[in-house]
Amino acid sequence: MRYIRFFIVLFLSSSSLVISQNINDFGLNSENAERMQWWSEARFGMFIHWGLYALPARHEWVMSNEQISKKDYEKYVEYFEPDLYNPKEWAALAKNAGMKYVVFTAKHHDGFSMYDTKHSDYKVTNAPIGRDLLKELIDAFRAEDIRIGLYYSLIDWHHPDFLVNEHIHPERNNQTEIAKDKNRNHKKFQKFLKNQLTELMTNYGKIDVLFADFSYPHKKNGKGKAYWNSEDLYSQIRKLQPNIILNDRLDLEEEGGWDYKSPEQFMPQNWVTYKGEKVPWETCQTFSGSWGYHRDQYSWKSHRQTIVMLIETVSKGGNLLLNVGPTARGVIQSEAVERLEATHQWMKYNSRSIYGCTAAPAEFETPDNCLLTYNPKTNRLYVHVLEWPFKTLYLPGLAGKVKYAQILNDASELKLNTKKGAWLDDIKEGDNGLKITIPVRAPSIEVPVIEIFLK
Ligand code: GLC
């Protein structure tokens, strides 16, 4: 009898030791888990929306929003001369903020290629700047050890073979253009997509991420896999870049032609699922609403909101892709720079609670006003304290499970206290919470983190 009890105790205590060794231990098959490893550990990337739309400076959808014709929009090519473009500065900014990968708009919906494509004249090398800006960006970010991702728009409002008669096309109300739809060559457009993606997957070395954008098959005259010929594109992309990580906008959900879900400007309630299973996910977010440079937009998120957004994303097992929209001179706005600088100040001391971290195992209940992350390799739990409580932090369910605790930004010890205090009658008998004594004055950092070494 005594032995049986001994084994039960041994089993119970060992099961609470290391919950999971790998960040991707939630149902990914081993091949996918391996491919996704760096991405899941990185957790934080920079999105860059840059193109002709920086000139009108009122949203990257300006062409559609204002129903500007191809011909009228083309005038911007003449004026695109970002003389202050210095991608080394951008790369340094991303690096400093703690971002591990970049996703850059090789081509957006307006159809203008930011690289030297052989398949269109509508490209940056034909603008006054006359250089392959994508190549320069890739070189600069690689030099900082930042992984390379490309955003590629499937939608192309400039291509003569792209059907106009649908709800978002800029020329959707232009009857002459609509009448031409019957003569547009669908095959030619599909070939164009494949050619451009082939160039991008071939001419710039290893591409780590592809963010294809986007499908809307359920809309009237909407476009999806049949229109893009997604299956063919998918096999071509995989063939040329076998380890590339692909978003979910090629409309190949059922076919499994995607690696992660990409909720946009949205904070999911919980870990994102597909058919009831947890899947890798990344939320892309802007600082102020528009992706491209928007001169007159003032809805900037605060420094703190940005940092909390990063923590909250990781606390739900996701990645954050945070966007900047440089001006047509080639400059990242000071508002964005300030926020990235604040992120830098926070990450400098706390990145351990982000990199390699994920949602805390379900058995750890989230304390009041906190967000939890967990590193499965080191078996450490991170408590992000959004509202610093007075003297005691109560951690439900953690009694007996903690070896050591410290404030992360200065590695100062915090005393563990499992005894019931005179005024702790509110904690019920049998409750296995742990109390940690914390200083009255909150650490002077935007969001303080407590690092917990689990047994
Ligand atoms: C959307 C928008 C686009 C933006 C993208 C970012 O699909 O059309 O402007 O680039 O999302 O996720």
mmCIF file of C-alpha atoms in Angstrom, residues 61 108-109 151-155 157 162 167-168 211-217 219 223-224 228 247-251 264:
data_model
loop_
_atom_site.group_PDB
_atom_site.id
_atom_site.type_symbol
_atom_site.label_atom_id
_atom_site.label_comp_id
_atom_site.label_asym_id
_atom_site.label_seq_id
_atom_site.Cartn_x
_atom_site.Cartn_y
_atom_site.Cartn_z
ATOM 1 C CA TRP A 61 -6.246 51.162 -50.634
ATOM 2 C CA HIS A 108 0.594 45.415 -53.258
ATOM 3 C CA HIS A 109 -2.918 45.450 -54.747
ATOM 4 C CA TYR A 151 4.237 40.067 -49.003
ATOM 5 C CA TYR A 152 2.830 39.445 -52.462
ATOM 6 C CA SER A 153 -0.572 40.646 -53.587
ATOM 7 C CA LEU A 154 -2.523 38.161 -55.690
ATOM 8 C CA ILE A 155 -4.937 40.981 -56.396
ATOM 9 C CA TRP A 157 -5.567 46.360 -60.000
ATOM 10 C CA PHE A 162 -7.346 41.026 -64.120
ATOM 11 C CA HIS A 167 -16.758 44.689 -55.430
ATOM 12 C CA ILE A 168 -13.293 46.059 -54.641
ATOM 13 C CA PHE A 211 2.535 36.405 -47.119
ATOM 14 C CA ALA A 212 0.201 36.036 -50.096
ATOM 15 C CA ASP A 213 -2.767 38.419 -50.081
ATOM 16 C CA PHE A 214 -5.719 37.681 -50.410
ATOM 17 C CA SER A 215 -8.703 35.524 -51.479
ATOM 18 C CA TYR A 216 -12.416 36.332 -51.353
ATOM 19 C CA PRO A 217 -14.141 33.456 -53.141
ATOM 20 C CA LYS A 219 -18.092 37.446 -52.655
ATOM 21 C CA LYS A 223 -11.567 35.456 -56.476
ATOM 22 C CA GLY A 224 -10.052 32.403 -54.856
ATOM 23 C CA TRP A 228 -5.212 32.324 -58.890
ATOM 24 C CA ASN A 247 0.209 32.248 -44.631
ATOM 25 C CA ASP A 248 -3.357 31.132 -45.198
ATOM 26 C CA ARG A 249 -4.639 33.460 -47.911
ATOM 27 C CA LEU A 250 -4.200 31.360 -51.044
ATOM 28 C CA ASP A 251 -7.617 29.849 -50.359
ATOM 29 C CA GLU A 264 -5.540 40.927 -39.130
#
